[in-house]
Amino acid sequence: MADDATPIISVVDDDDSLRRSLRNLLGSVGFHAETFPTAEAFLRSIHHEQTACLVLDLRMPGMNGLDLLRHLAATGSRIPAIILTAHGDDVAREQSLQAGAVAFLRKPFDGPALLDAVATALRRQLA
Amino acid sequence: MLGVPFRPAVATGGGPLQRRVAQSAVARYGVAVVSVAVMVVLGLLLRPIVLAAGQLLLLAVLVTGWISGLRPALLAWGLATAAFAYHFTLPLDSVKVDPDQVPRLMIFALVAGFMATMSAARRRAEDLLRSARDELEARVRERTTELGESERRYRHIFDSTGVSIWEEDLSRVKQALDHLQARGVHDVGDYLAGHPEFVEHVIALVKIVDVNDASVALFEAGSKEELVVSLLRIFVPETRAAFRKAMTSLAEGRPFFQGESVVQTLKGQRLTVLFTVTFPRPPASFESVLVTVTDITDRKRAEYLTGHVFETSPDAVYIVGRDYRYQRVNAAFERRWRLPAQRIVGMRVDELAGTEPFEATYKPHLDRCFAGEEASFVGWFPTPAGRQYLAATYSPLRPDSQRVEAALAITRDLTDHARAAEALQQAQAELAHMTRVTTLGEMTASIAHEVNQPLAAIVADANASLNWLASATPDLDRVREALAAIVKDGHRAANVIQRIRQLVTRTVPQKARLDVNDVIRDVVPLIATEVRSHEVSLRLDLAVAVPPVVADRVQLQQVLINLVMNGMEAMTSIADRPRELVIRSRPHEGGQVLLAVEDAGVGIDPSSVSRLFTAFFTTKRDGMGMGLSISRSIIEAHGGRLWATSNARHGATFQFALPALR
């Protein structure tokens, strides 16, 4: 169902349930979502290059969300990233935004709010 | 006048002769014939000189009466009268009697008859007197023998008895006291108390006649002579009081005196003695008064010690008879029940301690004690001072038989200890609760994550479903799938909250049979986030079958969380090797179950090994240092053991063993 014209939204989260539900949510409005349990899995993936928007969990085993953001910035990537976290403290939010995140949402997040953030990021990306 | 010369002969020689003669009638009458015959011959020889020689025949009558009694005397009288008429009345040697001779013959016959009766009567009187005298003599001899025997027996007792006996001459003492009373002193005791110099005077008046060997031994004298010198040798100042009482008894005419006092031996050793004086009854003499002295020093000392221990014991001590009545109680027991001993003695145990405790506890234990066993119990009992935690021991008392006569009870009030232990338990429970809450506080972020994660999934799935349903041709299969996922995530969130609630709210331990593997599985979700955020890999190494244990599920969870958190903290700084944490369950030696948490952290600093489990010991900057201490208390309260060992390569293993349920 996904073709080249459809932008790919990559979801990186270590929680199985959340990955599945995010794919449902994004898919329900016609987005093409790819999910990855770890940052490393995402970097290895062929979808890495084609990703139009990144939905990223902050705390993960191995390379965490922030590390991935900094890594992408360092390699010149311009993928907009939306940070999801269950630990919604201000320090984490500040760090995320500084590392180039376009949005910071606390779990449990509102579905339309996430979809709006994704849409905004995609518009910015395409613009 | 005629009888006078005969008296000595009769009194001395006549006695045996008379007795011999009296034995046969022939002899008795023979005396009459022979004596008359002798006097006839004698009279005939003297007749040429004096015709009155015929009167010698009176002698024959007299002698016969004397020797043989009345009837032979009458025979002698007849014969003598006939002989007199024949030989000594004119005409001589003829049965004829001149008329002028008749008065003479009649006078002879009268005198001879009178003599016969008189002599015989006299003889009888003499006989009676003699037999009375003989009887008296026999009695005197008998009594003399008896007295000798009695004296001998008395001597034997006096010399060989183990009791010290003093024979004292108190006659001068008695005189002095009589004199005192004669002078108008009525209260001798009072007078003696006020006149010590008179007492000394009286002591000096006591003359010691004799002492027995037991006295010599008791008073450590070399011989009797050393001891009989003076009472002053054995008197000490305290002896005077008892001496005054004894003298007062004497003055008041009492039959005996018994008293207790202290005396000293000749070597200066003090003795406590019981002495008894038996006073003679007036008018008997006071020259030989016996005083017995019994050494009760050892008994007194034993009595004193027992009494002292009994009375001053801080434990309540009492004696209960087989009728369940108090026989003796000590001061501590009086204080416990706030009643004087004289009120308690005689009461039944249930009247004092209450019917219910008596039936439930006191009586069964007393009965066991009366059956010969020692019986002990502890528990809370109502007393006037409030509920007291008492530890009691009943010992059987058999004073002089095999049968247990009473129970000796020693009870200790452990209320303070029990309250302290209760308070400690309470404090421990509160502290355990507090640390649980604190631990949870430290884990709040993790818990929030743990709950928010499924909630986020639920919201996302719900939003997706709403979107799908809003389309012209809703994909109901996907909606159904999403709803199923929502249900699952809802349960997942609820589970986490349920476990946290258990951990926070319950403070009273509830022990139940459980499988430690289940406990481990319960804990894993609670620590999952912490494990992730510490970038630790958690591995479970569970034995397939472990015996069940009886324990409080939440407390074991708490201990396990503590050990896991510690293990993860220990690995925070480790970067050069995998941060692996292993939770292991195993059957353990001695019918136990082992639960171990092995980390690959920095290990245990040898200098802190000994303090690892003490309260407030921590190596963390913001730790309370209660975790391991509480954990150990919990495990020990379950009859188990918690300890730590260093691993062969890296890190440490914290483990606990619990007794398995058989």
mmCIF file of N, CA and C in Angstrom, chain B residues 162-252:
data_model
loop_
_atom_site.group_PDB
_atom_site.id
_atom_site.type_symbol
_atom_site.label_atom_id
_atom_site.label_comp_id
_atom_site.label_asym_id
_atom_site.label_seq_id
_atom_site.Cartn_x
_atom_site.Cartn_y
_atom_site.Cartn_z
ATOM 1 N N GLY B 162 23.639 -36.341 121.770
ATOM 2 C CA GLY B 162 24.275 -35.338 120.923
ATOM 3 C C GLY B 162 23.882 -33.926 121.333
ATOM 4 N N VAL B 163 22.854 -33.840 122.189
ATOM 5 C CA VAL B 163 22.393 -32.522 122.620
ATOM 6 C C VAL B 163 23.232 -32.054 123.799
ATOM 7 N N SER B 164 23.591 -30.802 123.757
ATOM 8 C CA SER B 164 24.381 -30.261 124.866
ATOM 9 C C SER B 164 23.470 -30.075 126.080
ATOM 10 N N ILE B 165 23.875 -30.695 127.206
ATOM 11 C CA ILE B 165 23.084 -30.573 128.441
ATOM 12 C C ILE B 165 23.972 -29.999 129.535
ATOM 13 N N TRP B 166 23.416 -29.019 130.239
ATOM 14 C CA TRP B 166 24.126 -28.391 131.353
ATOM 15 C C TRP B 166 23.338 -28.645 132.623
ATOM 16 N N GLU B 167 24.023 -29.159 133.624
ATOM 17 C CA GLU B 167 23.391 -29.315 134.923
ATOM 18 C C GLU B 167 23.844 -28.134 135.755
ATOM 19 N N GLU B 168 22.864 -27.340 136.179
ATOM 20 C CA GLU B 168 23.221 -26.108 136.878
ATOM 21 C C GLU B 168 22.545 -26.058 138.246
ATOM 22 N N ASP B 169 23.254 -25.483 139.197
ATOM 23 C CA ASP B 169 22.701 -25.257 140.531
ATOM 24 C C ASP B 169 22.180 -23.827 140.572
ATOM 25 N N LEU B 170 20.822 -23.712 140.588
ATOM 26 C CA LEU B 170 20.219 -22.389 140.557
ATOM 27 C C LEU B 170 19.667 -21.994 141.930
ATOM 28 N N SER B 171 20.081 -22.728 142.979
ATOM 29 C CA SER B 171 19.453 -22.446 144.280
ATOM 30 C C SER B 171 19.757 -21.033 144.762
ATOM 31 N N ARG B 172 20.976 -20.592 144.545
ATOM 32 C CA ARG B 172 21.310 -19.214 144.996
ATOM 33 C C ARG B 172 20.615 -18.173 144.120
ATOM 34 N N VAL B 173 20.453 -18.547 142.867
ATOM 35 C CA VAL B 173 19.731 -17.655 141.961
ATOM 36 C C VAL B 173 18.288 -17.515 142.440
ATOM 37 N N LYS B 174 17.700 -18.664 142.764
ATOM 38 C CA LYS B 174 16.315 -18.682 143.235
ATOM 39 C C LYS B 174 16.172 -17.834 144.499
ATOM 40 N N GLN B 175 17.147 -18.006 145.403
ATOM 41 C CA GLN B 175 17.131 -17.213 146.636
ATOM 42 C C GLN B 175 17.159 -15.722 146.324
ATOM 43 N N ALA B 176 18.072 -15.362 145.402
ATOM 44 C CA ALA B 176 18.233 -13.945 145.061
ATOM 45 C C ALA B 176 16.931 -13.392 144.491
ATOM 46 N N LEU B 177 16.278 -14.198 143.637
ATOM 47 C CA LEU B 177 15.043 -13.731 142.999
ATOM 48 C C LEU B 177 13.911 -13.673 144.028
ATOM 49 N N ASP B 178 13.873 -14.680 144.929
ATOM 50 C CA ASP B 178 12.863 -14.669 145.987
ATOM 51 C C ASP B 178 13.025 -13.425 146.842
ATOM 52 N N HIS B 179 14.279 -13.135 147.141
ATOM 53 C CA HIS B 179 14.594 -11.974 147.968
ATOM 54 C C HIS B 179 14.104 -10.700 147.281
ATOM 55 N N LEU B 180 14.346 -10.691 145.956
ATOM 56 C CA LEU B 180 13.934 -9.530 145.144
ATOM 57 C C LEU B 180 12.427 -9.340 145.257
ATOM 58 N N GLN B 181 11.702 -10.468 145.099
ATOM 59 C CA GLN B 181 10.245 -10.389 145.153
ATOM 60 C C GLN B 181 9.775 -10.032 146.556
ATOM 61 N N ALA B 182 10.502 -10.555 147.555
ATOM 62 C CA ALA B 182 10.155 -10.237 148.943
ATOM 63 C C ALA B 182 10.303 -8.743 149.205
ATOM 64 N N ARG B 183 11.232 -8.133 148.507
ATOM 65 C CA ARG B 183 11.449 -6.686 148.658
ATOM 66 C C ARG B 183 10.361 -5.883 147.949
ATOM 67 N N GLY B 184 9.456 -6.601 147.244
ATOM 68 C CA GLY B 184 8.321 -5.898 146.634
ATOM 69 C C GLY B 184 8.456 -5.671 145.146
ATOM 70 N N VAL B 185 9.432 -6.331 144.510
ATOM 71 C CA VAL B 185 9.543 -6.203 143.056
ATOM 72 C C VAL B 185 8.562 -7.181 142.425
ATOM 73 N N HIS B 186 7.575 -6.638 141.689
ATOM 74 C CA HIS B 186 6.577 -7.533 141.099
ATOM 75 C C HIS B 186 6.965 -7.957 139.693
ATOM 76 N N ASP B 187 7.365 -6.961 138.904
ATOM 77 C CA ASP B 187 7.736 -7.302 137.528
ATOM 78 C C ASP B 187 9.233 -7.555 137.467
ATOM 79 N N VAL B 188 9.596 -8.821 137.613
ATOM 80 C CA VAL B 188 11.017 -9.171 137.662
ATOM 81 C C VAL B 188 11.685 -8.866 136.320
ATOM 82 N N GLY B 189 10.977 -9.169 135.217
ATOM 83 C CA GLY B 189 11.531 -8.927 133.882
ATOM 84 C C GLY B 189 11.900 -7.462 133.723
ATOM 85 N N ASP B 190 10.972 -6.597 134.130
ATOM 86 C CA ASP B 190 11.180 -5.165 134.027
ATOM 87 C C ASP B 190 12.380 -4.735 134.866
ATOM 88 N N TYR B 191 12.437 -5.312 136.073
ATOM 89 C CA TYR B 191 13.527 -4.957 136.989
ATOM 90 C C TYR B 191 14.871 -5.382 136.393
ATOM 91 N N LEU B 192 14.919 -6.610 135.875
ATOM 92 C CA LEU B 192 16.176 -7.121 135.312
ATOM 93 C C LEU B 192 16.615 -6.258 134.131
ATOM 94 N N ALA B 193 15.629 -5.840 133.307
ATOM 95 C CA ALA B 193 15.964 -5.023 132.136
ATOM 96 C C ALA B 193 16.579 -3.702 132.581
ATOM 97 N N GLY B 194 16.109 -3.199 133.742
ATOM 98 C CA GLY B 194 16.597 -1.896 134.201
ATOM 99 C C GLY B 194 17.841 -1.985 135.078
ATOM 100 N N HIS B 195 18.239 -3.212 135.439
ATOM 101 C CA HIS B 195 19.388 -3.348 136.349
ATOM 102 C C HIS B 195 20.404 -4.343 135.805
ATOM 103 N N PRO B 196 21.164 -3.925 134.811
ATOM 104 C CA PRO B 196 22.136 -4.852 134.208
ATOM 105 C C PRO B 196 23.152 -5.361 135.234
ATOM 106 N N GLU B 197 23.469 -4.548 136.219
ATOM 107 C CA GLU B 197 24.467 -4.996 137.205
ATOM 108 C C GLU B 197 23.915 -6.144 138.046
ATOM 109 N N PHE B 198 22.578 -6.116 138.278
ATOM 110 C CA PHE B 198 21.952 -7.215 139.021
ATOM 111 C C PHE B 198 21.962 -8.496 138.177
ATOM 112 N N VAL B 199 21.741 -8.307 136.850
ATOM 113 C CA VAL B 199 21.781 -9.454 135.944
ATOM 114 C C VAL B 199 23.153 -10.112 136.009
ATOM 115 N N GLU B 200 24.198 -9.274 135.995
ATOM 116 C CA GLU B 200 25.557 -9.822 136.058
ATOM 117 C C GLU B 200 25.767 -10.579 137.373
ATOM 118 N N HIS B 201 25.184 -10.013 138.423
ATOM 119 C CA HIS B 201 25.267 -10.645 139.744
ATOM 120 C C HIS B 201 24.601 -12.024 139.708
ATOM 121 N N VAL B 202 23.429 -12.085 139.065
ATOM 122 C CA VAL B 202 22.687 -13.350 138.995
ATOM 123 C C VAL B 202 23.457 -14.369 138.143
ATOM 124 N N ILE B 203 24.044 -13.879 137.070
ATOM 125 C CA ILE B 203 24.819 -14.801 136.219
ATOM 126 C C ILE B 203 25.933 -15.455 137.050
ATOM 127 N N ALA B 204 26.544 -14.632 137.880
ATOM 128 C CA ALA B 204 27.641 -15.141 138.702
ATOM 129 C C ALA B 204 27.141 -16.146 139.741
ATOM 130 N N LEU B 205 25.833 -16.055 140.108
ATOM 131 C CA LEU B 205 25.273 -16.963 141.109
ATOM 132 C C LEU B 205 24.983 -18.356 140.540
ATOM 133 N N VAL B 206 24.951 -18.444 139.204
ATOM 134 C CA VAL B 206 24.689 -19.749 138.595
ATOM 135 C C VAL B 206 25.928 -20.616 138.780
ATOM 136 N N LYS B 207 25.700 -21.795 139.390
ATOM 137 C CA LYS B 207 26.841 -22.686 139.572
ATOM 138 C C LYS B 207 26.665 -23.850 138.599
ATOM 139 N N ILE B 208 27.664 -24.030 137.741
ATOM 140 C CA ILE B 208 27.555 -25.116 136.775
ATOM 141 C C ILE B 208 28.049 -26.392 137.449
ATOM 142 N N VAL B 209 27.132 -27.356 137.582
ATOM 143 C CA VAL B 209 27.479 -28.597 138.277
ATOM 144 C C VAL B 209 28.217 -29.535 137.330
ATOM 145 N N ASP B 210 27.636 -29.675 136.151
ATOM 146 C CA ASP B 210 28.235 -30.635 135.214
ATOM 147 C C ASP B 210 27.793 -30.252 133.810
ATOM 148 N N VAL B 211 28.575 -30.683 132.828
ATOM 149 C CA VAL B 211 28.160 -30.564 131.425
ATOM 150 C C VAL B 211 28.463 -31.910 130.780
ATOM 151 N N ASN B 212 27.765 -32.210 129.708
ATOM 152 C CA ASN B 212 28.043 -33.494 129.055
ATOM 153 C C ASN B 212 29.069 -33.327 127.928
ATOM 154 N N ASP B 213 29.431 -34.457 127.331
ATOM 155 C CA ASP B 213 30.469 -34.435 126.298
ATOM 156 C C ASP B 213 30.035 -33.613 125.096
ATOM 157 N N ALA B 214 28.723 -33.664 124.786
ATOM 158 C CA ALA B 214 28.217 -32.904 123.642
ATOM 159 C C ALA B 214 28.462 -31.413 123.859
ATOM 160 N N SER B 215 28.354 -30.979 125.134
ATOM 161 C CA SER B 215 28.597 -29.573 125.443
ATOM 162 C C SER B 215 30.056 -29.221 125.215
ATOM 163 N N VAL B 216 30.920 -30.130 125.645
ATOM 164 C CA VAL B 216 32.357 -29.900 125.475
ATOM 165 C C VAL B 216 32.673 -29.732 123.992
ATOM 166 N N ALA B 217 32.047 -30.603 123.179
ATOM 167 C CA ALA B 217 32.302 -30.542 121.738
ATOM 168 C C ALA B 217 31.709 -29.270 121.144
ATOM 169 N N LEU B 218 30.443 -28.991 121.501
ATOM 170 C CA LEU B 218 29.763 -27.840 120.903
ATOM 171 C C LEU B 218 30.485 -26.538 121.223
ATOM 172 N N PHE B 219 30.961 -26.441 122.479
ATOM 173 C CA PHE B 219 31.577 -25.174 122.879
ATOM 174 C C PHE B 219 33.095 -25.175 122.719
ATOM 175 N N GLU B 220 33.587 -26.157 121.973
ATOM 176 C CA GLU B 220 35.009 -26.226 121.614
ATOM 177 C C GLU B 220 35.929 -26.123 122.835
ATOM 178 N N ALA B 221 35.504 -26.827 123.914
ATOM 179 C CA ALA B 221 36.315 -26.827 125.130
ATOM 180 C C ALA B 221 37.250 -28.033 125.099
ATOM 181 N N GLY B 222 38.335 -27.955 125.846
ATOM 182 C CA GLY B 222 39.263 -29.080 125.905
ATOM 183 C C GLY B 222 38.751 -30.157 126.847
ATOM 184 N N SER B 223 38.008 -29.725 127.893
ATOM 185 C CA SER B 223 37.504 -30.673 128.881
ATOM 186 C C SER B 223 36.287 -30.067 129.544
ATOM 187 N N LYS B 224 35.574 -30.890 130.348
ATOM 188 C CA LYS B 224 34.423 -30.397 131.102
ATOM 189 C C LYS B 224 34.846 -29.283 132.059
ATOM 190 N N GLU B 225 36.023 -29.478 132.640
ATOM 191 C CA GLU B 225 36.507 -28.531 133.652
ATOM 192 C C GLU B 225 36.621 -27.112 133.092
ATOM 193 N N GLU B 226 37.022 -27.039 131.829
ATOM 194 C CA GLU B 226 37.175 -25.718 131.221
ATOM 195 C C GLU B 226 35.838 -25.013 131.112
ATOM 196 N N LEU B 227 34.792 -25.830 130.917
ATOM 197 C CA LEU B 227 33.483 -25.273 130.610
ATOM 198 C C LEU B 227 32.688 -24.905 131.867
ATOM 199 N N VAL B 228 32.899 -25.677 132.952
ATOM 200 C CA VAL B 228 32.045 -25.481 134.122
ATOM 201 C C VAL B 228 32.432 -24.257 134.952
ATOM 202 N N VAL B 229 33.476 -23.555 134.529
ATOM 203 C CA VAL B 229 33.982 -22.418 135.313
ATOM 204 C C VAL B 229 32.894 -21.369 135.524
ATOM 205 N N SER B 230 32.333 -20.855 134.395
ATOM 206 C CA SER B 230 31.332 -19.801 134.532
ATOM 207 C C SER B 230 30.568 -19.659 133.230
ATOM 208 N N LEU B 231 29.292 -19.251 133.374
ATOM 209 C CA LEU B 231 28.478 -18.994 132.182
ATOM 210 C C LEU B 231 29.063 -17.854 131.352
ATOM 211 N N LEU B 232 29.802 -16.967 132.053
ATOM 212 C CA LEU B 232 30.332 -15.789 131.357
ATOM 213 C C LEU B 232 31.250 -16.173 130.202
ATOM 214 N N ARG B 233 31.802 -17.391 130.315
ATOM 215 C CA ARG B 233 32.732 -17.814 129.255
ATOM 216 C C ARG B 233 32.002 -17.998 127.919
ATOM 217 N N ILE B 234 30.706 -18.334 127.968
ATOM 218 C CA ILE B 234 29.991 -18.571 126.712
ATOM 219 C C ILE B 234 28.994 -17.454 126.406
ATOM 220 N N PHE B 235 28.860 -16.495 127.309
ATOM 221 C CA PHE B 235 27.900 -15.412 127.071
ATOM 222 C C PHE B 235 28.486 -14.330 126.175
ATOM 223 N N VAL B 236 27.637 -13.799 125.302
ATOM 224 C CA VAL B 236 27.971 -12.598 124.545
ATOM 225 C C VAL B 236 26.898 -11.587 124.944
ATOM 226 N N PRO B 237 27.055 -10.302 124.599
ATOM 227 C CA PRO B 237 26.055 -9.319 125.047
ATOM 228 C C PRO B 237 24.611 -9.730 124.707
ATOM 229 N N GLU B 238 24.374 -10.319 123.514
ATOM 230 C CA GLU B 238 23.002 -10.689 123.141
ATOM 231 C C GLU B 238 22.422 -11.778 124.045
ATOM 232 N N THR B 239 23.302 -12.575 124.668
ATOM 233 C CA THR B 239 22.815 -13.684 125.488
ATOM 234 C C THR B 239 22.053 -13.170 126.706
ATOM 235 N N ARG B 240 22.405 -11.974 127.173
ATOM 236 C CA ARG B 240 21.793 -11.415 128.395
ATOM 237 C C ARG B 240 20.269 -11.325 128.269
ATOM 238 N N ALA B 241 19.797 -10.942 127.080
ATOM 239 C CA ALA B 241 18.352 -10.765 126.915
ATOM 240 C C ALA B 241 17.628 -12.083 127.159
ATOM 241 N N ALA B 242 18.161 -13.149 126.556
ATOM 242 C CA ALA B 242 17.534 -14.459 126.731
ATOM 243 C C ALA B 242 17.657 -14.920 128.182
ATOM 244 N N PHE B 243 18.796 -14.617 128.809
ATOM 245 C CA PHE B 243 19.007 -15.004 130.216
ATOM 246 C C PHE B 243 17.985 -14.308 131.118
ATOM 247 N N ARG B 244 17.747 -13.009 130.841
ATOM 248 C CA ARG B 244 16.763 -12.254 131.638
ATOM 249 C C ARG B 244 15.385 -12.898 131.516
ATOM 250 N N LYS B 245 15.040 -13.313 130.288
ATOM 251 C CA LYS B 245 13.713 -13.929 130.076
ATOM 252 C C LYS B 245 13.624 -15.245 130.857
ATOM 253 N N ALA B 246 14.730 -16.012 130.817
ATOM 254 C CA ALA B 246 14.726 -17.290 131.532
ATOM 255 C C ALA B 246 14.552 -17.047 133.031
ATOM 256 N N MET B 247 15.232 -16.042 133.558
ATOM 257 C CA MET B 247 15.154 -15.743 134.988
ATOM 258 C C MET B 247 13.759 -15.247 135.356
ATOM 259 N N THR B 248 13.154 -14.488 134.454
ATOM 260 C CA THR B 248 11.797 -14.005 134.687
ATOM 261 C C THR B 248 10.840 -15.192 134.777
ATOM 262 N N SER B 249 11.016 -16.168 133.879
ATOM 263 C CA SER B 249 10.185 -17.372 133.914
ATOM 264 C C SER B 249 10.335 -18.083 135.244
ATOM 265 N N LEU B 250 11.579 -18.168 135.694
ATOM 266 C CA LEU B 250 11.853 -18.848 136.975
ATOM 267 C C LEU B 250 11.128 -18.124 138.102
ATOM 268 N N ALA B 251 11.284 -16.781 138.124
ATOM 269 C CA ALA B 251 10.672 -15.988 139.198
ATOM 270 C C ALA B 251 9.163 -16.109 139.175
ATOM 271 N N GLU B 252 8.597 -16.240 137.985
ATOM 272 C CA GLU B 252 7.138 -16.315 137.875
ATOM 273 C C GLU B 252 6.625 -17.732 138.103
#
